[in-house]
Structures are given as structure tokens and as C-alpha cells.
Short mmCIF file of C-alpha atoms (C1' of nucleotides) in Angstrom, two decimals:
data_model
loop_
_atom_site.label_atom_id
_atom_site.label_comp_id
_atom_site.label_asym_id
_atom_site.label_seq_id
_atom_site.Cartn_x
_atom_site.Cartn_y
_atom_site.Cartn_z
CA UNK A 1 -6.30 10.82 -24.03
CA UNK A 2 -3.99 7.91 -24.06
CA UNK A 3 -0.51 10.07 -23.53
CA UNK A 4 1.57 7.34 -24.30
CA UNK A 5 5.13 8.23 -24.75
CA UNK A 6 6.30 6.00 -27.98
CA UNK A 7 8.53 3.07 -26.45
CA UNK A 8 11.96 2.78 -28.31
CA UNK A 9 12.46 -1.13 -27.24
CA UNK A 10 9.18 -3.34 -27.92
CA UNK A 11 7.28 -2.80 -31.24
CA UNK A 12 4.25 -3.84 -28.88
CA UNK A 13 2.63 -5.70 -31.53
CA UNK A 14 0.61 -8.23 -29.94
CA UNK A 15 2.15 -10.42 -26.98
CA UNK A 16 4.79 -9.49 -24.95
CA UNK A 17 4.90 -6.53 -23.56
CA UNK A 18 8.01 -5.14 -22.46
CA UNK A 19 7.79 -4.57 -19.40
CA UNK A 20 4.08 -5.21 -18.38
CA UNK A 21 4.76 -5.07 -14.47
CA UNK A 22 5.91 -1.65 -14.47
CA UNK A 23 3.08 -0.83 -16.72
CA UNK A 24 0.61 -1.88 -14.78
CA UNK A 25 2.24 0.09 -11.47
CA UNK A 26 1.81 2.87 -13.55
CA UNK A 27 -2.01 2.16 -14.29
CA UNK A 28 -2.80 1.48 -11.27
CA UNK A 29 -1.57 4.19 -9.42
CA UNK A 30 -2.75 6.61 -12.08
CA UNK A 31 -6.77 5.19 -11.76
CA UNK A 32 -6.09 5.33 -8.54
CA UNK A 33 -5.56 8.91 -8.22
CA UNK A 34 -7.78 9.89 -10.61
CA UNK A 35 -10.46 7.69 -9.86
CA UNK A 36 -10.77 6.54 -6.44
CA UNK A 37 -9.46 3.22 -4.75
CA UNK A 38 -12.75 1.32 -5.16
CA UNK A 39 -12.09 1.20 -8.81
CA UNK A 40 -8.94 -0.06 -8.53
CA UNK A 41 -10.10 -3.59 -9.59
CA UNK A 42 -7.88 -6.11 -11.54
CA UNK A 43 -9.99 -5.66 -14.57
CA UNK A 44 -9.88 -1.60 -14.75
CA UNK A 45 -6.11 -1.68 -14.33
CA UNK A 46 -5.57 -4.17 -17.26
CA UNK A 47 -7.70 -2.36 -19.11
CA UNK A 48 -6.13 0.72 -18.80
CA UNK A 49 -3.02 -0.71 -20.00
CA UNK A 50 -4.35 -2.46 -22.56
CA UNK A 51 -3.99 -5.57 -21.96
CA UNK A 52 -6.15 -9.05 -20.99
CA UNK A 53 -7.54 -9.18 -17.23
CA UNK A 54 -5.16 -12.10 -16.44
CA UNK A 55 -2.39 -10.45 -17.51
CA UNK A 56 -1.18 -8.94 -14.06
CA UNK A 57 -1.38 -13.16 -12.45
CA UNK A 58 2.28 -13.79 -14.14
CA UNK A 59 3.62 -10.74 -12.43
CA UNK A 60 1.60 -10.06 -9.24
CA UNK A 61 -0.40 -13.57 -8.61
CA UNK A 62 -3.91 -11.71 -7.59
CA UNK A 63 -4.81 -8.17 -7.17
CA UNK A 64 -3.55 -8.19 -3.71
CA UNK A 65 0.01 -8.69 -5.07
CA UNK A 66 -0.61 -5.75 -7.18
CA UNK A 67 -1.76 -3.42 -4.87
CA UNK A 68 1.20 -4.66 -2.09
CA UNK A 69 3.50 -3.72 -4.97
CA UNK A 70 2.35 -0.29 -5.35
CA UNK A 71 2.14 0.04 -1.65
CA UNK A 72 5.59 -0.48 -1.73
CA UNK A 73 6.63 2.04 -4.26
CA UNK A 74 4.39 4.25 -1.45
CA UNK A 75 6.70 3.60 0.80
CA UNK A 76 9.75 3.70 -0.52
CA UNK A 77 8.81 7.26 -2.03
CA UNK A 78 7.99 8.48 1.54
CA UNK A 79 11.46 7.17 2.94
CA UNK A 80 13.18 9.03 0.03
CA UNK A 81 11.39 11.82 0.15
CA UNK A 82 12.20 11.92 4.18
CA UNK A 83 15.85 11.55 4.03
CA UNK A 84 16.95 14.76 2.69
CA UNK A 85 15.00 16.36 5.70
CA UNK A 86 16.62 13.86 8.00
CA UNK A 87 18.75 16.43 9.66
CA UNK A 88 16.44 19.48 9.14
CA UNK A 89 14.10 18.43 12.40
CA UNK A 90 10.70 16.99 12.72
CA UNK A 91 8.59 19.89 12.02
CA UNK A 92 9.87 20.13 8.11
CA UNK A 93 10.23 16.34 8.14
CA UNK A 94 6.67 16.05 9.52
CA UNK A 95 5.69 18.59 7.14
CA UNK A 96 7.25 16.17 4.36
CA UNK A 97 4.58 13.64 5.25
CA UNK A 98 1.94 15.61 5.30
CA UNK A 99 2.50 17.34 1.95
CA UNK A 100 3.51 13.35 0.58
CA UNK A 101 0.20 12.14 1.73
CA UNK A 102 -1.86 15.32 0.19
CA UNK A 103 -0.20 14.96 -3.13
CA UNK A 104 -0.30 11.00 -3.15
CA UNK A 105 -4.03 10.72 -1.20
CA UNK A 106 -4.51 7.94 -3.13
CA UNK A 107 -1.05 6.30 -2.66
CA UNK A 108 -1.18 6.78 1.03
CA UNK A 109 -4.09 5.69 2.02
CA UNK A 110 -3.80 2.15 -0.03
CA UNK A 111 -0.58 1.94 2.22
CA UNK A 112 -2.50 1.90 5.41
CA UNK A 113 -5.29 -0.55 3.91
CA UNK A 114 -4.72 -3.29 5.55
CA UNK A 115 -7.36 -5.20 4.00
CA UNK A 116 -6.31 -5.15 0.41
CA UNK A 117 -2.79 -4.97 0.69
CA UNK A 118 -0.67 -8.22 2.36
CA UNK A 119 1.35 -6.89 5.10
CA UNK A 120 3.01 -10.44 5.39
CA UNK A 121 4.62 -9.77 1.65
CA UNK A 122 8.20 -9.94 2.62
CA UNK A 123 8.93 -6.99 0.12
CA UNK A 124 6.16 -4.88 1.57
CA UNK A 125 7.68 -5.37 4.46
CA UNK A 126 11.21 -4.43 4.50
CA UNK A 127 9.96 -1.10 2.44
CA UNK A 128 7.52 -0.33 5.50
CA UNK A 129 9.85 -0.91 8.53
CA UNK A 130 12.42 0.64 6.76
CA UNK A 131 10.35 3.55 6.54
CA UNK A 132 8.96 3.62 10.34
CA UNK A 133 12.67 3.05 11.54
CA UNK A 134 13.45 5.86 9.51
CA UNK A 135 10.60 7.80 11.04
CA UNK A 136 11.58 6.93 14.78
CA UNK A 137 15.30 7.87 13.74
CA UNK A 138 13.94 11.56 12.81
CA UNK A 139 11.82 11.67 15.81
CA UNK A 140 15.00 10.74 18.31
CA UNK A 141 16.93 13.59 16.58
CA UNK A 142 14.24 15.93 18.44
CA UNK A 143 15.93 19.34 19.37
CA UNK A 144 12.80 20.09 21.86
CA UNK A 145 13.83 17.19 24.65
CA UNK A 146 11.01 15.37 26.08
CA UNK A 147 9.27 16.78 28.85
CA UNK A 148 8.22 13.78 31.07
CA UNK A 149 8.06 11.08 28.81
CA UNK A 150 8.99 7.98 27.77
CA UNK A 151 11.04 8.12 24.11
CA UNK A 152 8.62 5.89 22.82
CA UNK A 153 6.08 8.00 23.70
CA UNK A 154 7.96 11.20 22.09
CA UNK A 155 7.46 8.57 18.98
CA UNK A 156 4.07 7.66 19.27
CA UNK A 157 2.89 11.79 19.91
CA UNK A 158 4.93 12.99 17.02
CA UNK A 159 3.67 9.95 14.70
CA UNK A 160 0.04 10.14 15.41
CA UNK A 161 0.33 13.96 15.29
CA UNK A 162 1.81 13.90 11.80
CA UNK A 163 0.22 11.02 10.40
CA UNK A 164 -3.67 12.06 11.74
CA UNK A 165 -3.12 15.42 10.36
CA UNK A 166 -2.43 13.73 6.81
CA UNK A 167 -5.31 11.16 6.87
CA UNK A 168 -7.69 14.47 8.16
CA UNK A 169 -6.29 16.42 5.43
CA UNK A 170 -6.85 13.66 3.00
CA UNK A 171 -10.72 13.11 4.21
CA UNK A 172 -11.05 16.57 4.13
CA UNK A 173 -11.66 17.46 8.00
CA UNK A 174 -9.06 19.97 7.47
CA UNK A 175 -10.98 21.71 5.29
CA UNK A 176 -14.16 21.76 7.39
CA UNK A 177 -11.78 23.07 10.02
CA UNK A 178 -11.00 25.64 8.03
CA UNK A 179 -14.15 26.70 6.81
CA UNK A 180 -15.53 26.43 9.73
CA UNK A 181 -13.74 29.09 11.41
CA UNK A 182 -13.95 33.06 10.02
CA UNK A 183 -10.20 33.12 9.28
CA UNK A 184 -8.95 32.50 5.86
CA UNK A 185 -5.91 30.62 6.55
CA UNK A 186 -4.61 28.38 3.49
CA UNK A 187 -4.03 24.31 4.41
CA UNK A 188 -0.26 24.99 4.16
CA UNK A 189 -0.60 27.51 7.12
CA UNK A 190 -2.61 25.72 9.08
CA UNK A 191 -0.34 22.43 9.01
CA UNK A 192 2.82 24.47 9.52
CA UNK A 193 1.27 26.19 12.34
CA UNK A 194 -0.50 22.76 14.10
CA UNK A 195 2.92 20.78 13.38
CA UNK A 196 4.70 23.43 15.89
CA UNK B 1 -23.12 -20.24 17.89
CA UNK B 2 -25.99 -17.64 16.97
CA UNK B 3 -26.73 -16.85 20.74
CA UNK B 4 -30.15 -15.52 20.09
CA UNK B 5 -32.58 -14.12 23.09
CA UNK B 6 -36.11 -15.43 22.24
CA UNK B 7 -37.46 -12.17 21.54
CA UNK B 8 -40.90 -11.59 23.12
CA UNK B 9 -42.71 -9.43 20.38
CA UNK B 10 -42.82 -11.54 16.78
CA UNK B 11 -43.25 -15.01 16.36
CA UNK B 12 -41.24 -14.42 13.78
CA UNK B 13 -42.18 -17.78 11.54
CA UNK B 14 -41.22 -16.59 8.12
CA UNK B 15 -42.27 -13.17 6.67
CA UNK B 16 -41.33 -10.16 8.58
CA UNK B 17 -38.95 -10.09 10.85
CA UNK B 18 -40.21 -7.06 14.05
CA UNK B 19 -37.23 -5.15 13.45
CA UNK B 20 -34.85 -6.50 11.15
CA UNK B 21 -33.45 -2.97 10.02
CA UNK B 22 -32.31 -3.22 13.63
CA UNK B 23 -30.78 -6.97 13.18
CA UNK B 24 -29.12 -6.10 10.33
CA UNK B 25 -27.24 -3.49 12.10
CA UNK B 26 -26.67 -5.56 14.64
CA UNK B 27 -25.48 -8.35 12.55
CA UNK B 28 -23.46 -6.16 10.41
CA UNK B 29 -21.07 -4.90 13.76
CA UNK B 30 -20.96 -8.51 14.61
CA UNK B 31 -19.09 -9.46 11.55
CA UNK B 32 -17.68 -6.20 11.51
CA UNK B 33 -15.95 -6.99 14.18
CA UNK B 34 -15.18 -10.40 14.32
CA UNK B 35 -13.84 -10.91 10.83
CA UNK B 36 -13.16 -7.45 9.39
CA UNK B 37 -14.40 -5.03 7.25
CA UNK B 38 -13.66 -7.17 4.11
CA UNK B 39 -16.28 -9.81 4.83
CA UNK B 40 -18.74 -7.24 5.27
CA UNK B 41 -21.06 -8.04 2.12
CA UNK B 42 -24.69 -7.25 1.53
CA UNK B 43 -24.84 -11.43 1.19
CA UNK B 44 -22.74 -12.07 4.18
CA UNK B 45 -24.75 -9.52 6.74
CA UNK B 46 -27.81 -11.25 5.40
CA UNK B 47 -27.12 -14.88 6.12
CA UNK B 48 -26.05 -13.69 9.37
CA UNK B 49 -29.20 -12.54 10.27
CA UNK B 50 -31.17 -15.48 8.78
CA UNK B 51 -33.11 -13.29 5.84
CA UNK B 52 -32.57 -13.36 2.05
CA UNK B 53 -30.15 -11.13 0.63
CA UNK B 54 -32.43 -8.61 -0.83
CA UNK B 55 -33.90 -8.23 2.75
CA UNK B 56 -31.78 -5.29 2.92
CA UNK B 57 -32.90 -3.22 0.38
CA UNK B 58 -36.24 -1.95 1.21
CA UNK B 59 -34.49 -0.88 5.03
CA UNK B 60 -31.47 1.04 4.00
CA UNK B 61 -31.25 1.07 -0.15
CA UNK B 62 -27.81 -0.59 -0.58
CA UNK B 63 -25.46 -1.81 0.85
CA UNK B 64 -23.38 1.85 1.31
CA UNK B 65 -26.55 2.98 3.18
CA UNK B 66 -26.24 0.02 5.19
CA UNK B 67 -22.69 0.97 6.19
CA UNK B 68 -23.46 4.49 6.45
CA UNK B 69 -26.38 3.71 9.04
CA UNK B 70 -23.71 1.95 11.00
CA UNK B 71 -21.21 4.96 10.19
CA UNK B 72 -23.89 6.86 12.01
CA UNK B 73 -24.11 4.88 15.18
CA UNK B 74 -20.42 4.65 15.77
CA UNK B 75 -20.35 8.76 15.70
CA UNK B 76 -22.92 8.79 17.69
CA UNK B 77 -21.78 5.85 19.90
CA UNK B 78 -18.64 8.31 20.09
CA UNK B 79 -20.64 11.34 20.62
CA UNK B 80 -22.04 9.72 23.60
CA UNK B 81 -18.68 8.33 24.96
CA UNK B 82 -17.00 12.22 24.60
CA UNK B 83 -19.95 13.70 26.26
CA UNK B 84 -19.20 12.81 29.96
CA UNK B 85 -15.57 14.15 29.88
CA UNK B 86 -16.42 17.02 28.00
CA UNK B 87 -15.51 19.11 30.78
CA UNK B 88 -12.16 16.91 32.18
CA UNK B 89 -10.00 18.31 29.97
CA UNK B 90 -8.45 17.28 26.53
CA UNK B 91 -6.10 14.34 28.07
CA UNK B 92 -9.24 12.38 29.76
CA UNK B 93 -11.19 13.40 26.42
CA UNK B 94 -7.60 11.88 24.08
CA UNK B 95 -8.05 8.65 26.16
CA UNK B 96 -11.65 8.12 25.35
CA UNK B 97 -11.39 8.76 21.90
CA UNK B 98 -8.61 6.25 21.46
CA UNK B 99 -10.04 3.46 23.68
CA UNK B 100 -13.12 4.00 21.86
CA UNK B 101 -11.25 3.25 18.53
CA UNK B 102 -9.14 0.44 20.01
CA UNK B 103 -12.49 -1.05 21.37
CA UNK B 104 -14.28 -0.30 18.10
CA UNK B 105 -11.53 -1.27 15.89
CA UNK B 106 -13.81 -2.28 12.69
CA UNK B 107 -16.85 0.48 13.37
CA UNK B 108 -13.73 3.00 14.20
CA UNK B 109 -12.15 2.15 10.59
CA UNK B 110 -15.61 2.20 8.51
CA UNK B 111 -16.80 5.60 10.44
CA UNK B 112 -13.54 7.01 8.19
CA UNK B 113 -13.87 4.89 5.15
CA UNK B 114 -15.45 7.64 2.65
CA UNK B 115 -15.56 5.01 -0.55
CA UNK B 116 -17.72 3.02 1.14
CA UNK B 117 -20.04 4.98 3.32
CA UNK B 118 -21.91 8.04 1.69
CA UNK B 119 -20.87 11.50 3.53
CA UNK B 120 -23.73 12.98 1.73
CA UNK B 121 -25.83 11.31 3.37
CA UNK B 122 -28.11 13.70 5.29
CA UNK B 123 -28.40 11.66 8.90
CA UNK B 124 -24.79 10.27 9.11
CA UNK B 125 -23.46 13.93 8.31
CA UNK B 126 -25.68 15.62 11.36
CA UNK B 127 -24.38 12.77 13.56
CA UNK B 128 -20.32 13.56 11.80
CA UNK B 129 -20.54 17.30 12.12
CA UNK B 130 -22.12 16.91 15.67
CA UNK B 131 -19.52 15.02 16.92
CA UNK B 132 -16.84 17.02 15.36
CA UNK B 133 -18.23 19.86 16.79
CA UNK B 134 -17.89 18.61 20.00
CA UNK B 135 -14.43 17.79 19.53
CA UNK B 136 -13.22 21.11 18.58
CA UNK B 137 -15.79 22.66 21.64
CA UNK B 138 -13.56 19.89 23.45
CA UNK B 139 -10.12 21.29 22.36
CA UNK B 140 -11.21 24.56 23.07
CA UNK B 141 -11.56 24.43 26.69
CA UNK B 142 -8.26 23.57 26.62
CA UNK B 143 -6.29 24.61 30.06
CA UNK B 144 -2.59 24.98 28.36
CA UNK B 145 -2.81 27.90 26.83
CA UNK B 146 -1.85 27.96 23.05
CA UNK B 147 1.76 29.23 23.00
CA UNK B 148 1.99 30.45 19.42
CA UNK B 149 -0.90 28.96 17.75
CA UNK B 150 -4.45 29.94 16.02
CA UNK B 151 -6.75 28.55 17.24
CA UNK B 152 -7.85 26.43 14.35
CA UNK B 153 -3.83 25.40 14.42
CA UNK B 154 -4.66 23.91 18.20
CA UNK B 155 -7.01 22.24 17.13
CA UNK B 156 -6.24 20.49 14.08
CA UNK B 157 -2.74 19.93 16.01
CA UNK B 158 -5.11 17.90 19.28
CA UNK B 159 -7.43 16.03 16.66
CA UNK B 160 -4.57 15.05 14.59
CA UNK B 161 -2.55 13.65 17.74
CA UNK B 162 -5.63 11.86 18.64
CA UNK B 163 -6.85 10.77 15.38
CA UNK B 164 -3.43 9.46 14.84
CA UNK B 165 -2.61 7.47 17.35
CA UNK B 166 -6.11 5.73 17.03
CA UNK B 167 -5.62 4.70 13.57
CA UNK B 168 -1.89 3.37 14.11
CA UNK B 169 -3.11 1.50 17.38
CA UNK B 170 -5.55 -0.27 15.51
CA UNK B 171 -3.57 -0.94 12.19
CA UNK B 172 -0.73 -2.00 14.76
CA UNK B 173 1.98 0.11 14.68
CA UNK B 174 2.46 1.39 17.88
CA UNK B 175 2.40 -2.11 19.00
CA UNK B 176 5.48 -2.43 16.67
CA UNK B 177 6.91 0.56 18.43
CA UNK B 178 6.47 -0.83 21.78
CA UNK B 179 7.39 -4.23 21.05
CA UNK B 180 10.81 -2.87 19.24
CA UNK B 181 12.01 -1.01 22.64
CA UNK B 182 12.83 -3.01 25.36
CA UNK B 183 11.30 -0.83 27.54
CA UNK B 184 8.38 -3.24 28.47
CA UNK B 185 5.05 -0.71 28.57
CA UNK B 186 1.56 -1.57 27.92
CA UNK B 187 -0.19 0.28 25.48
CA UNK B 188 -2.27 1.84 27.79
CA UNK B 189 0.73 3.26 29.39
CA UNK B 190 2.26 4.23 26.05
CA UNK B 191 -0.84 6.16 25.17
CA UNK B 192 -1.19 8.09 28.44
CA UNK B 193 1.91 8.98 28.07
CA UNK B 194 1.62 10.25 24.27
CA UNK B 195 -1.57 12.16 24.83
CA UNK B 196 0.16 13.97 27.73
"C1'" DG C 1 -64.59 -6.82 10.84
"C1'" DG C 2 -63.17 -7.22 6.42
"C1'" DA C 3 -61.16 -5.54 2.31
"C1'" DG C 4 -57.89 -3.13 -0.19
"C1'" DG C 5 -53.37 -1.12 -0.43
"C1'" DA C 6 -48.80 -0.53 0.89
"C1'" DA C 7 -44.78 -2.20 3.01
"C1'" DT C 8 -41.88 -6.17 3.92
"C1'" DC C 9 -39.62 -10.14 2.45
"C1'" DT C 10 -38.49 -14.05 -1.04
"C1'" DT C 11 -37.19 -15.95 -5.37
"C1'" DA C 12 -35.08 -15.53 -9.70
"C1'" DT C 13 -32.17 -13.28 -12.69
"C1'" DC C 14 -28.49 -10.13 -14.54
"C1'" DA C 15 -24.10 -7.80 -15.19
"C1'" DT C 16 -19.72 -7.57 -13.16
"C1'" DT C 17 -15.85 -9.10 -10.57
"C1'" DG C 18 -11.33 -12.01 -9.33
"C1'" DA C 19 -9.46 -16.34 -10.12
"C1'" DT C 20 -7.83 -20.05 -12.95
"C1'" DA C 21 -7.25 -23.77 -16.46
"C1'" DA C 22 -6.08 -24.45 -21.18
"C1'" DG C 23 -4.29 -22.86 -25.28
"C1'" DT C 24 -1.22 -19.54 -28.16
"C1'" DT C 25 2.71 -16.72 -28.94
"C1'" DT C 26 7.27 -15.16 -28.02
"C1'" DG C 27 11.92 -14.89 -26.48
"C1'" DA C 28 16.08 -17.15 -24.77
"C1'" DC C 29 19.40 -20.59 -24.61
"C1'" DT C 30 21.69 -24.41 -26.47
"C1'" DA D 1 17.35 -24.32 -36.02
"C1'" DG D 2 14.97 -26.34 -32.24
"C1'" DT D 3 13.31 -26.76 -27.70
"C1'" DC D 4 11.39 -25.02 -23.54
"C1'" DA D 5 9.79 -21.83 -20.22
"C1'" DA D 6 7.70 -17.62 -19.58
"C1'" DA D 7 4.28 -14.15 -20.99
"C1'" DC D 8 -0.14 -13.34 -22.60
"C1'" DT D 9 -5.04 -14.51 -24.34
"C1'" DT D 10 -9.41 -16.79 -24.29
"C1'" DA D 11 -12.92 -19.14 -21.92
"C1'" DT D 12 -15.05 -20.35 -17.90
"C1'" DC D 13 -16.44 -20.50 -12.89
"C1'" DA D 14 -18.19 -19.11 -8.41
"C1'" DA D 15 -19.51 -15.13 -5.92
"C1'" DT D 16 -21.18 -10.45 -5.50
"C1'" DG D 17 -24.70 -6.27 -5.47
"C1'" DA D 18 -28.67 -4.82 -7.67
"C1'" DT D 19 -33.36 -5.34 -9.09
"C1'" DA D 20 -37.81 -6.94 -11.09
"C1'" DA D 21 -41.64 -9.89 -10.07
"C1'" DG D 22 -44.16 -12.43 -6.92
"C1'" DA D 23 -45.73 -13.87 -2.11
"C1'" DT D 24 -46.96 -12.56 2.55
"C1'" DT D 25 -48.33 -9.61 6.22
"C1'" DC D 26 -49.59 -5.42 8.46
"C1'" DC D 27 -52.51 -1.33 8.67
"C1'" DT D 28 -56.00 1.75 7.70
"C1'" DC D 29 -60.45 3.10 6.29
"C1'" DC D 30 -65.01 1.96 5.31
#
DNA sequence: GGAGGAATCTTATCATTGATAAGTTTGACT
DNA sequence: AGTCAAACTTATCAATGATAAGATTCCTCC
């Protein structure tokens, strides 16, 4: 339906966009979370925003700048959506990644696709350490002090606990979990109750 | 270097190959493997095993039931590498499953890649659910009692650890953890100690 | 044992993709 | 106003997966 909020600055005639780069973030990530990743090719994003399919070189170089971009608009959303919890303890903060990754499936799992994104993007990054420092920080600030490990190892558990339980969910596993078994337990409960 | 045993059955001159469905499967993991999952085209798998490129189709369809036949083995592959600790407990079980995806980096990946294999797809779902099912069977027999948990919560809580810490060994991020603490621990080490 | 029929494999072709060179339009700066 | 660089389009290229048509081989049934 082409919801396209009128834009005050650019009459948009013909060239020129405005600003295309954003536009095409915004394309992108909106096929991409309606449609699937494996549409998310050059010439379906320029289409979308109406544009020619060598539009996005100027801006991105190739689709793999594109997609880097967006994966970094990933992450930065997941760092600022982690900070308020910062202090709150890792079972809401892991519960913030979770619920980021099951409302963003697409989003998230183009961040951990190595193979389309460029991990060597200087841009990319700086937004993904800084989110993975941030993520260690929150995991040091445990209340429930480590057993008999290593701190690293408090890191590791927690991050592959939170971060499987958001690429299951986003697969679905979760779901067969759940259906699975008699009870009729909603996805919410079930992650608050496994991220205990 | 295309090591290749003289196989005893087929003379193999030109026309039909003795078991190429089997080649291809075995030439798809090769590249798989050795170059990543990017490479892996109907084309590329082909040349690699010395046929045209439509050899493929009459054998598997396409190219997504190609990677969903090799989908299948690595479940079952996993299946069968579960199986003997089944009754060790979930930490011996936890190691297994991880080496097995630090071993199997590129099958590990594609067994989880849903836009490119076909989960409707009636033989690699038995082989999925069956090794799921074990998994959960796995968890079950679990000696620390759950201390506030549902069942279900346990186990989505074990796979998720597991599952987790298999994906970020492979895409390299606990190797970023380890490497960013002095603390000089092999990953082996680092995983024991997470799974614990 | 040979002949037909079906399955396997090849060749040729098509639509589609990402990349890129060359040309056109626009905005910015002097 | 005039110049120049950036943004954008058009046209083209090599490569891909799919598929139809043809060649080869295996297998079964007479």
C-alpha cells in the first residue's frame, strides 16, 4: 500500500533523492521482515524504494555494504535497548535480548550472518564490540556469584543461554517445545522461567 | 588435488556415474566445509564432482533438496554422536553437541539455515524431530534437580545454553571473549567450564 | 537374448541476479 | 552564472538455478 509519509524537504521529482541511504535502510529492513532474508537482494530493495538497481553503489558500494549497514543499526538498537536494564540484572537484561531478537527475527539473524554481512567493516565493528562489551559488562554485574568458574565462563554460559534461546525462538524450536508438552504455557513464560 | 579412490564398481567412462546422488553429497560437505556455505551453488557442487550442472536434478530436485539431504545427514550424524552419552548425563551430552558443531562448523550452520533448506520436507523433519527428541529425553534425565522450573523451562534453558554456545563458537565470539581476558584458556577449557 | 521403456546424464537455453561503465541530472561552491 | 563533483539512470556483462530436449545406459519382460 505504499504508506509513504509526504516528505516536506525534496519535491522527489526525478533524481536526487533526499536522503536515499536512509531510504533504502528502511526498505531493506522492512522486506526483510516481511519477506524473508533470501529476498533481500539489491534489486528488491531498490525497487521497493523506487528507485534504479544501482542506486544503493553511491551509498553502500555492493549489497554487502548494505546489509553491514543495517546490521549495524541491529546492533546499535540492541545496545540501546540493553542499557536501561544495565543495572536491573541479567535475567531482565537477558530477557531484553530475547524479546529484541523475537520482534526483530529478521534484524537479528542478518547480524549473525556472517556470510553476507562484512565483519571487517570498521563501522560494523565498533557497533558489535560495543555491544558484546556491553553484554560482558551486564554479565559481571551478576548478583548470583559464580559457583566454580572461571568469569569468562560465567560470560560464555549466560551468552549462549540467552542468545540460543533467541535463535530457537526465532526458528521456532520453542514452539515445538511448547507444543510438544501438555501444558499451555505462553513463549513469554517459558523464557522468563528458562532464563532463571 | 581431487584425491579420488578408484572405485571398484563403475567404470565410470561418461554416462552414469554408480552413485552420484552419493558424490554429490559428498562433494557438497567438501566445499561446505572448506570454503563456506556461500560457495555452495548447484554449479559449484557439480564441477566438484566432475558432472554437468543439471546432474543434480533428477537425484534431489533442486538445489534446497540438495541442502536439505545434507541437512538430514548432519541431524542424523548428530543423532548418532548424542546416542552413546545418552545416559552420561547432560554435561558429557553439552560437550558433544558443541564439538560436534565446532567440528561441523558449515553442516552445523546449514542444519539451522531454514531459507535455504526445506523443513517441510518429510525425511529431514523425521531425522530433526528425532534428534530433538532425543535431546529433550537427554535433558530429562537430568541429575540436578530443577529448582524452580517446568520442565519444558529446563529444557529450553539446557538446549538454549548448548545451542548457544555452539553457534557463537563457530561465528567466533567466544574466541573474542577468551582472547580479550588475559586469562590464557583454551576453548575447550572455556566450554567445560560453561556447560558446567 | 534382445527389445522397449524408464531413469540418468548432457547440452542448450532462459529469466534473474549483482556489478559496473558510461551517460544524464542536480546541487553546491566560487 | 558557471564549473565540478556527487547522485542517479540506462545499458550491459558474467554467473546463477531451472528446465526442456536430446543422448546414453540400465533393467525388465517377452
Amino acid at each position: 500500500m505504499e504508506v509513504q509519509v509526504m516528505e516536506p524537504r525534496k519535491v522527489r521529482k526525478n533524481y536526487h533523492h533526499g536522503d536515499l541511504r536512509a531510504e533504502l535502510l528502511r526498505s531493506a529492513r522492512t522486506l526483510l521482515e516481511q519477506q524473508g532474508i533470501s529476498v533481500l537482494g539489491l534489486r528488491a530493495i531498490t525497487r521497493h524504494a523506487g528507485v534504479s538497481s544501482a542506486a544503493a553503489a553511491p551509498h553502500f558500494g555492493n549489497l554487502t555494504g548494505l546489509l553491514s549497514a543495517l546490521a549495524t543499526t541491529g546492533y546499535e538498537e540492541l545496545a540501546a535497548a540493553l542499557e536501561p536494564v544495565l543495572e536491573k540484572g541479567a535475567h531482565a537484561a537477558g530477557l531484553v535480548y530475547v524479546r529484541f531478537a523475537i520482534n526483530n527475527p529478521g534484524l537479528f539473524t542478518l547480524m549473525f550472518r556472517s556470510d553476507v554481512i562484512d565483519r571487517k567493516d570498521p563501522i560494523l565493528a565498533t557497533a558489535s564490540t560495543r555491544t558484546s562489551r556491553m553484554l560482558t559488562l551486564l554479565i559481571d554485574n551478576l548478583k548470583d556469584h559464580p559457583p566454580q568458574r572461571t568469569r569468562t565462563g560465567t560470560r560464555a554460559a549466560h551468552w549462549g543461554k540467552v542468545h540460543g534461546l533467541a535463535v530457537l525462538a526465532i526458528d521456532g524450536f520453542l514452539d515445538v517445545l511448547l507444543s510438544s508438552q501438555g501444558e499451555d504455557m505462553s513463549l513469554e513464560d517459558l523464557l522468563d522461567d528458562a532464563l532463571r
